[in-house]
Amino acid sequence: MKRLKKIILFFVIGLVLIIFLVLGVEAIFKRETADLIYRETSTLPEANTVIILGASVHADGKLSPILKDRVDTAIRLFEAGKVKNFLVTGDHRSDDYNEVAAMVNYLEKKGIADSLITADHAGLDTYDSMYRAGKLFGVDNAVVVTQAFHLPRTLYIASKLNLDYTGFTADQRAYTTEYRLKQREKLANFKALWEVLLKKKPTTLKLRVH
């Protein structure tokens, strides 16, 4: 009985420590990036490029609500004169799944000239997208558009890569998957911390452009 009580005690202590660690890393990311995140177009500093991070697309190429809000927000910043061009970066894992082409098609249908769009088909995750944007595509001054829960990790990675990036929130509605994504984000923070500490190279260093 005593042995069982000790096991339960150690389990509870371990669980509490893990929770504190998860919340601690999240707090560090938020604290270090708070001044880089903007929610009002009028207060956002101008930048050369708006970076749109990929998210899921449907089988017919239609953007998911989360991705549509990111692209629409980027267009709004362009129309307000806050950015001059676009870098879309996402997962093009196969011929049957292409986040980047879906974003490019959407932008062009909204009247954005093809000459203003650069496409990175190898932005397989947030770290790869930030690394490739700065180191391979030479984007040294940008505003990154994604949802608020995603921005602290994104900008923390960018700052550790010495990139002069700000962030703008793309939240325009409540998302059915938001709770799950927020929980996933807490775990993804550890992956990001590990990547920046190791100075990881992206999955591919090839330039694959539209």
PDB file of C-alpha atoms in Angstrom:
ATOM      1  CA  MET A   1       0.000   0.000   0.000  1.00  0.00           C
ATOM      2  CA  LYS A   2       2.821   2.378   0.904  1.00  0.00           C
ATOM      3  CA  ARG A   3       4.538   1.586  -2.391  1.00  0.00           C
ATOM      4  CA  LEU A   4       1.359   2.398  -4.304  1.00  0.00           C
ATOM      5  CA  LYS A   5       1.022   5.717  -2.480  1.00  0.00           C
ATOM      6  CA  LYS A   6       4.615   6.618  -3.387  1.00  0.00           C
ATOM      7  CA  ILE A   7       4.009   5.775  -7.035  1.00  0.00           C
ATOM      8  CA  ILE A   8       0.877   7.941  -7.083  1.00  0.00           C
ATOM      9  CA  LEU A   9       2.737  10.771  -5.326  1.00  0.00           C
ATOM     10  CA  PHE A  10       5.630  10.659  -7.806  1.00  0.00           C
ATOM     11  CA  PHE A  11       3.160  10.554 -10.688  1.00  0.00           C
ATOM     12  CA  VAL A  12       1.288  13.610  -9.408  1.00  0.00           C
ATOM     13  CA  ILE A  13       4.524  15.521  -8.775  1.00  0.00           C
ATOM     14  CA  GLY A  14       5.790  14.635 -12.248  1.00  0.00           C
ATOM     15  CA  LEU A  15       2.521  15.715 -13.849  1.00  0.00           C
ATOM     16  CA  VAL A  16       2.591  19.047 -12.008  1.00  0.00           C
ATOM     17  CA  LEU A  17       6.191  19.650 -13.097  1.00  0.00           C
ATOM     18  CA  ILE A  18       5.312  18.904 -16.724  1.00  0.00           C
ATOM     19  CA  ILE A  19       2.366  21.317 -16.587  1.00  0.00           C
ATOM     20  CA  PHE A  20       4.568  24.055 -15.120  1.00  0.00           C
ATOM     21  CA  LEU A  21       7.200  23.400 -17.784  1.00  0.00           C
ATOM     22  CA  VAL A  22       4.647  23.581 -20.614  1.00  0.00           C
ATOM     23  CA  LEU A  23       3.148  26.800 -19.262  1.00  0.00           C
ATOM     24  CA  GLY A  24       6.600  28.239 -18.587  1.00  0.00           C
ATOM     25  CA  VAL A  25       7.820  27.783 -22.167  1.00  0.00           C
ATOM     26  CA  GLU A  26       4.565  29.227 -23.485  1.00  0.00           C
ATOM     27  CA  ALA A  27       4.948  32.252 -21.184  1.00  0.00           C
ATOM     28  CA  ILE A  28       8.524  32.849 -22.369  1.00  0.00           C
ATOM     29  CA  PHE A  29       7.455  32.813 -26.016  1.00  0.00           C
ATOM     30  CA  LYS A  30       4.586  35.220 -25.338  1.00  0.00           C
ATOM     31  CA  ARG A  31       6.730  37.588 -23.281  1.00  0.00           C
ATOM     32  CA  GLU A  32       9.535  37.770 -25.812  1.00  0.00           C
ATOM     33  CA  THR A  33       7.232  38.395 -28.778  1.00  0.00           C
ATOM     34  CA  ALA A  34       4.456  40.520 -27.280  1.00  0.00           C
ATOM     35  CA  ASP A  35       5.839  43.786 -28.696  1.00  0.00           C
ATOM     36  CA  LEU A  36       6.084  42.277 -32.186  1.00  0.00           C
ATOM     37  CA  ILE A  37       2.417  41.302 -32.528  1.00  0.00           C
ATOM     38  CA  TYR A  38      -0.117  43.740 -34.007  1.00  0.00           C
ATOM     39  CA  ARG A  39      -3.889  43.569 -34.249  1.00  0.00           C
ATOM     40  CA  GLU A  40      -4.713  46.956 -35.797  1.00  0.00           C
ATOM     41  CA  THR A  41      -3.703  47.810 -39.366  1.00  0.00           C
ATOM     42  CA  SER A  42      -3.156  51.453 -38.499  1.00  0.00           C
ATOM     43  CA  THR A  43      -0.436  50.678 -35.936  1.00  0.00           C
ATOM     44  CA  LEU A  44       1.427  48.062 -37.981  1.00  0.00           C
ATOM     45  CA  PRO A  45       4.836  49.245 -39.266  1.00  0.00           C
ATOM     46  CA  GLU A  46       5.281  48.964 -43.031  1.00  0.00           C
ATOM     47  CA  ALA A  47       7.272  45.997 -44.331  1.00  0.00           C
ATOM     48  CA  ASN A  48       8.456  44.834 -47.728  1.00  0.00           C
ATOM     49  CA  THR A  49       6.821  41.422 -47.594  1.00  0.00           C
ATOM     50  CA  VAL A  50       3.842  39.742 -46.006  1.00  0.00           C
ATOM     51  CA  ILE A  51       4.503  36.075 -45.242  1.00  0.00           C
ATOM     52  CA  ILE A  52       1.441  33.826 -45.265  1.00  0.00           C
ATOM     53  CA  LEU A  53       1.935  30.559 -43.417  1.00  0.00           C
ATOM     54  CA  GLY A  54       0.190  27.532 -44.855  1.00  0.00           C
ATOM     55  CA  ALA A  55      -2.617  25.567 -43.259  1.00  0.00           C
ATOM     56  CA  SER A  56      -4.932  22.809 -44.407  1.00  0.00           C
ATOM     57  CA  VAL A  57      -6.739  22.916 -47.741  1.00  0.00           C
ATOM     58  CA  HIS A  58      -9.673  20.795 -48.865  1.00  0.00           C
ATOM     59  CA  ALA A  59      -9.447  18.122 -51.549  1.00  0.00           C
ATOM     60  CA  ASP A  60     -10.985  20.502 -54.102  1.00  0.00           C
ATOM     61  CA  GLY A  61      -8.299  23.121 -53.395  1.00  0.00           C
ATOM     62  CA  LYS A  62     -10.590  25.311 -51.314  1.00  0.00           C
ATOM     63  CA  LEU A  63      -8.888  27.047 -48.401  1.00  0.00           C
ATOM     64  CA  SER A  64      -9.815  26.007 -44.881  1.00  0.00           C
ATOM     65  CA  PRO A  65     -11.328  28.818 -42.757  1.00  0.00           C
ATOM     66  CA  ILE A  66      -8.042  29.313 -40.917  1.00  0.00           C
ATOM     67  CA  LEU A  67      -6.032  29.597 -44.122  1.00  0.00           C
ATOM     68  CA  LYS A  68      -8.628  31.770 -45.864  1.00  0.00           C
ATOM     69  CA  ASP A  69      -8.469  34.244 -42.981  1.00  0.00           C
ATOM     70  CA  ARG A  70      -4.680  34.372 -43.238  1.00  0.00           C
ATOM     71  CA  VAL A  71      -4.759  35.108 -46.961  1.00  0.00           C
ATOM     72  CA  ASP A  72      -7.601  37.627 -46.682  1.00  0.00           C
ATOM     73  CA  THR A  73      -5.734  39.426 -43.893  1.00  0.00           C
ATOM     74  CA  ALA A  74      -2.593  39.612 -46.023  1.00  0.00           C
ATOM     75  CA  ILE A  75      -4.588  41.078 -48.898  1.00  0.00           C
ATOM     76  CA  ARG A  76      -6.033  43.665 -46.547  1.00  0.00           C
ATOM     77  CA  LEU A  77      -2.544  44.704 -45.433  1.00  0.00           C
ATOM     78  CA  PHE A  78      -1.436  44.990 -49.074  1.00  0.00           C
ATOM     79  CA  GLU A  79      -4.436  47.117 -49.975  1.00  0.00           C
ATOM     80  CA  ALA A  80      -3.701  49.358 -46.978  1.00  0.00           C
ATOM     81  CA  GLY A  81      -0.181  49.944 -48.284  1.00  0.00           C
ATOM     82  CA  LYS A  82       1.491  48.154 -45.394  1.00  0.00           C
ATOM     83  CA  VAL A  83       3.310  45.581 -47.561  1.00  0.00           C
ATOM     84  CA  LYS A  84       4.558  45.455 -51.150  1.00  0.00           C
ATOM     85  CA  ASN A  85       4.648  41.771 -52.020  1.00  0.00           C
ATOM     86  CA  PHE A  86       3.712  38.283 -50.836  1.00  0.00           C
ATOM     87  CA  LEU A  87       5.577  35.149 -49.815  1.00  0.00           C
ATOM     88  CA  VAL A  88       3.301  32.139 -49.434  1.00  0.00           C
ATOM     89  CA  THR A  89       4.857  29.170 -47.724  1.00  0.00           C
ATOM     90  CA  GLY A  90       3.372  25.802 -46.954  1.00  0.00           C
ATOM     91  CA  ASP A  91       3.211  22.082 -47.481  1.00  0.00           C
ATOM     92  CA  HIS A  92       3.302  20.629 -50.984  1.00  0.00           C
ATOM     93  CA  ARG A  93       3.894  17.061 -49.912  1.00  0.00           C
ATOM     94  CA  SER A  94       2.462  15.459 -53.058  1.00  0.00           C
ATOM     95  CA  ASP A  95       0.697  16.234 -56.318  1.00  0.00           C
ATOM     96  CA  ASP A  96      -2.581  15.635 -54.496  1.00  0.00           C
ATOM     97  CA  TYR A  97      -1.893  18.058 -51.642  1.00  0.00           C
ATOM     98  CA  ASN A  98      -0.630  21.563 -52.324  1.00  0.00           C
ATOM     99  CA  GLU A  99      -1.283  24.358 -49.828  1.00  0.00           C
ATOM    100  CA  VAL A 100       0.892  26.782 -51.783  1.00  0.00           C
ATOM    101  CA  ALA A 101      -0.877  26.461 -55.129  1.00  0.00           C
ATOM    102  CA  ALA A 102      -4.214  26.908 -53.370  1.00  0.00           C
ATOM    103  CA  MET A 103      -3.015  30.158 -51.791  1.00  0.00           C
ATOM    104  CA  VAL A 104      -1.512  31.454 -55.045  1.00  0.00           C
ATOM    105  CA  ASN A 105      -4.721  30.696 -56.953  1.00  0.00           C
ATOM    106  CA  TYR A 106      -6.788  32.460 -54.322  1.00  0.00           C
ATOM    107  CA  LEU A 107      -4.545  35.543 -54.360  1.00  0.00           C
ATOM    108  CA  GLU A 108      -4.680  35.774 -58.142  1.00  0.00           C
ATOM    109  CA  LYS A 109      -8.474  35.449 -58.152  1.00  0.00           C
ATOM    110  CA  LYS A 110      -8.534  38.379 -55.726  1.00  0.00           C
ATOM    111  CA  GLY A 111      -6.575  40.498 -58.201  1.00  0.00           C
ATOM    112  CA  ILE A 112      -3.028  40.128 -56.871  1.00  0.00           C
ATOM    113  CA  ALA A 113      -0.532  40.130 -59.730  1.00  0.00           C
ATOM    114  CA  ASP A 114       1.530  36.983 -60.152  1.00  0.00           C
ATOM    115  CA  SER A 115       4.700  39.103 -60.215  1.00  0.00           C
ATOM    116  CA  LEU A 116       4.053  40.104 -56.603  1.00  0.00           C
ATOM    117  CA  ILE A 117       3.802  36.531 -55.332  1.00  0.00           C
ATOM    118  CA  THR A 118       6.719  34.298 -54.347  1.00  0.00           C
ATOM    119  CA  ALA A 119       5.854  30.710 -53.480  1.00  0.00           C
ATOM    120  CA  ASP A 120       7.808  28.396 -51.215  1.00  0.00           C
ATOM    121  CA  HIS A 121       6.607  24.824 -51.672  1.00  0.00           C
ATOM    122  CA  ALA A 122       8.885  23.426 -48.963  1.00  0.00           C
ATOM    123  CA  GLY A 123       7.590  25.256 -45.899  1.00  0.00           C
ATOM    124  CA  LEU A 124       6.796  21.947 -44.246  1.00  0.00           C
ATOM    125  CA  ASP A 125       6.503  23.421 -40.757  1.00  0.00           C
ATOM    126  CA  THR A 126       6.808  26.782 -39.028  1.00  0.00           C
ATOM    127  CA  TYR A 127      10.544  26.518 -38.432  1.00  0.00           C
ATOM    128  CA  ASP A 128      11.258  25.550 -42.038  1.00  0.00           C
ATOM    129  CA  SER A 129       9.056  28.390 -43.308  1.00  0.00           C
ATOM    130  CA  MET A 130      10.849  31.012 -41.195  1.00  0.00           C
ATOM    131  CA  TYR A 131      14.324  29.683 -41.945  1.00  0.00           C
ATOM    132  CA  ARG A 132      13.724  29.420 -45.686  1.00  0.00           C
ATOM    133  CA  ALA A 133      12.042  32.841 -45.871  1.00  0.00           C
ATOM    134  CA  GLY A 134      15.067  34.561 -44.387  1.00  0.00           C
ATOM    135  CA  LYS A 135      18.016  32.428 -45.399  1.00  0.00           C
ATOM    136  CA  LEU A 136      16.976  31.167 -48.832  1.00  0.00           C
ATOM    137  CA  PHE A 137      14.482  33.715 -50.158  1.00  0.00           C
ATOM    138  CA  GLY A 138      16.301  36.693 -48.641  1.00  0.00           C
ATOM    139  CA  VAL A 139      13.248  38.176 -46.927  1.00  0.00           C
ATOM    140  CA  ASP A 140      14.817  40.297 -44.189  1.00  0.00           C
ATOM    141  CA  ASN A 141      11.900  42.599 -43.401  1.00  0.00           C
ATOM    142  CA  ALA A 142       8.425  41.126 -43.188  1.00  0.00           C
ATOM    143  CA  VAL A 143       5.135  40.837 -41.376  1.00  0.00           C
ATOM    144  CA  VAL A 144       3.949  37.292 -40.744  1.00  0.00           C
ATOM    145  CA  VAL A 145       0.219  36.650 -40.910  1.00  0.00           C
ATOM    146  CA  THR A 146      -1.281  33.810 -38.907  1.00  0.00           C
ATOM    147  CA  GLN A 147      -3.660  33.259 -35.981  1.00  0.00           C
ATOM    148  CA  ALA A 148      -2.893  34.761 -32.571  1.00  0.00           C
ATOM    149  CA  PHE A 149      -2.211  31.411 -30.913  1.00  0.00           C
ATOM    150  CA  HIS A 150       0.447  30.649 -33.555  1.00  0.00           C
ATOM    151  CA  LEU A 151       2.262  33.988 -33.617  1.00  0.00           C
ATOM    152  CA  PRO A 152       4.376  33.728 -30.422  1.00  0.00           C
ATOM    153  CA  ARG A 153       6.076  30.518 -31.571  1.00  0.00           C
ATOM    154  CA  THR A 154       6.476  31.830 -35.118  1.00  0.00           C
ATOM    155  CA  LEU A 155       8.067  35.108 -34.073  1.00  0.00           C
ATOM    156  CA  TYR A 156      10.213  33.467 -31.399  1.00  0.00           C
ATOM    157  CA  ILE A 157      11.721  31.264 -34.106  1.00  0.00           C
ATOM    158  CA  ALA A 158      12.187  34.268 -36.422  1.00  0.00           C
ATOM    159  CA  SER A 159      13.898  36.311 -33.707  1.00  0.00           C
ATOM    160  CA  LYS A 160      16.323  33.479 -32.928  1.00  0.00           C
ATOM    161  CA  LEU A 161      17.146  33.340 -36.648  1.00  0.00           C
ATOM    162  CA  ASN A 162      17.917  37.087 -36.470  1.00  0.00           C
ATOM    163  CA  LEU A 163      15.047  37.996 -38.755  1.00  0.00           C
ATOM    164  CA  ASP A 164      13.371  41.402 -38.533  1.00  0.00           C
ATOM    165  CA  TYR A 165       9.794  40.137 -38.596  1.00  0.00           C
ATOM    166  CA  THR A 166       6.616  41.385 -36.964  1.00  0.00           C
ATOM    167  CA  GLY A 167       3.320  39.548 -36.780  1.00  0.00           C
ATOM    168  CA  PHE A 168      -0.290  40.375 -37.532  1.00  0.00           C
ATOM    169  CA  THR A 169      -3.241  38.401 -36.225  1.00  0.00           C
ATOM    170  CA  ALA A 170      -5.498  36.771 -38.795  1.00  0.00           C
ATOM    171  CA  ASP A 171      -8.307  35.800 -36.423  1.00  0.00           C
ATOM    172  CA  GLN A 172     -11.610  36.761 -38.055  1.00  0.00           C
ATOM    173  CA  ARG A 173     -13.937  34.169 -36.518  1.00  0.00           C
ATOM    174  CA  ALA A 174     -14.152  31.313 -34.040  1.00  0.00           C
ATOM    175  CA  TYR A 175     -12.664  28.084 -35.418  1.00  0.00           C
ATOM    176  CA  THR A 176     -14.096  24.657 -34.692  1.00  0.00           C
ATOM    177  CA  THR A 177     -10.586  23.206 -34.331  1.00  0.00           C
ATOM    178  CA  GLU A 178      -9.169  26.111 -32.304  1.00  0.00           C
ATOM    179  CA  TYR A 179      -9.082  24.360 -28.921  1.00  0.00           C
ATOM    180  CA  ARG A 180      -7.257  21.355 -30.351  1.00  0.00           C
ATOM    181  CA  LEU A 181      -4.816  23.587 -32.209  1.00  0.00           C
ATOM    182  CA  LYS A 182      -4.073  25.601 -29.077  1.00  0.00           C
ATOM    183  CA  GLN A 183      -3.265  22.415 -27.164  1.00  0.00           C
ATOM    184  CA  ARG A 184      -1.091  21.214 -30.023  1.00  0.00           C
ATOM    185  CA  GLU A 185       0.676  24.574 -29.994  1.00  0.00           C
ATOM    186  CA  LYS A 186       1.825  24.018 -26.406  1.00  0.00           C
ATOM    187  CA  LEU A 187       3.665  20.863 -27.489  1.00  0.00           C
ATOM    188  CA  ALA A 188       4.939  22.483 -30.686  1.00  0.00           C
ATOM    189  CA  ASN A 189       6.638  25.111 -28.506  1.00  0.00           C
ATOM    190  CA  PHE A 190       9.042  22.448 -27.250  1.00  0.00           C
ATOM    191  CA  LYS A 191       9.854  21.392 -30.800  1.00  0.00           C
ATOM    192  CA  ALA A 192      10.573  25.030 -31.697  1.00  0.00           C
ATOM    193  CA  LEU A 193      12.783  25.483 -28.632  1.00  0.00           C
ATOM    194  CA  TRP A 194      14.737  22.366 -29.568  1.00  0.00           C
ATOM    195  CA  GLU A 195      15.108  23.514 -33.182  1.00  0.00           C
ATOM    196  CA  VAL A 196      16.468  26.952 -32.325  1.00  0.00           C
ATOM    197  CA  LEU A 197      18.854  25.552 -29.700  1.00  0.00           C
ATOM    198  CA  LEU A 198      20.252  23.071 -32.226  1.00  0.00           C
ATOM    199  CA  LYS A 199      20.231  25.686 -35.017  1.00  0.00           C
ATOM    200  CA  LYS A 200      18.471  23.081 -37.110  1.00  0.00           C
ATOM    201  CA  LYS A 201      18.580  23.165 -40.890  1.00  0.00           C
ATOM    202  CA  PRO A 202      15.220  22.853 -42.673  1.00  0.00           C
ATOM    203  CA  THR A 203      14.093  19.590 -44.228  1.00  0.00           C
ATOM    204  CA  THR A 204      15.192  20.825 -47.635  1.00  0.00           C
ATOM    205  CA  LEU A 205      17.509  23.658 -48.612  1.00  0.00           C
ATOM    206  CA  LYS A 206      16.425  23.643 -52.228  1.00  0.00           C
ATOM    207  CA  LEU A 207      14.701  26.662 -53.690  1.00  0.00           C
ATOM    208  CA  ARG A 208      11.366  25.459 -55.033  1.00  0.00           C
ATOM    209  CA  VAL A 209       9.438  28.456 -56.280  1.00  0.00           C
ATOM    210  CA  HIS A 210       6.230  29.133 -58.185  1.00  0.00           C
TER     211      HIS A 210
END
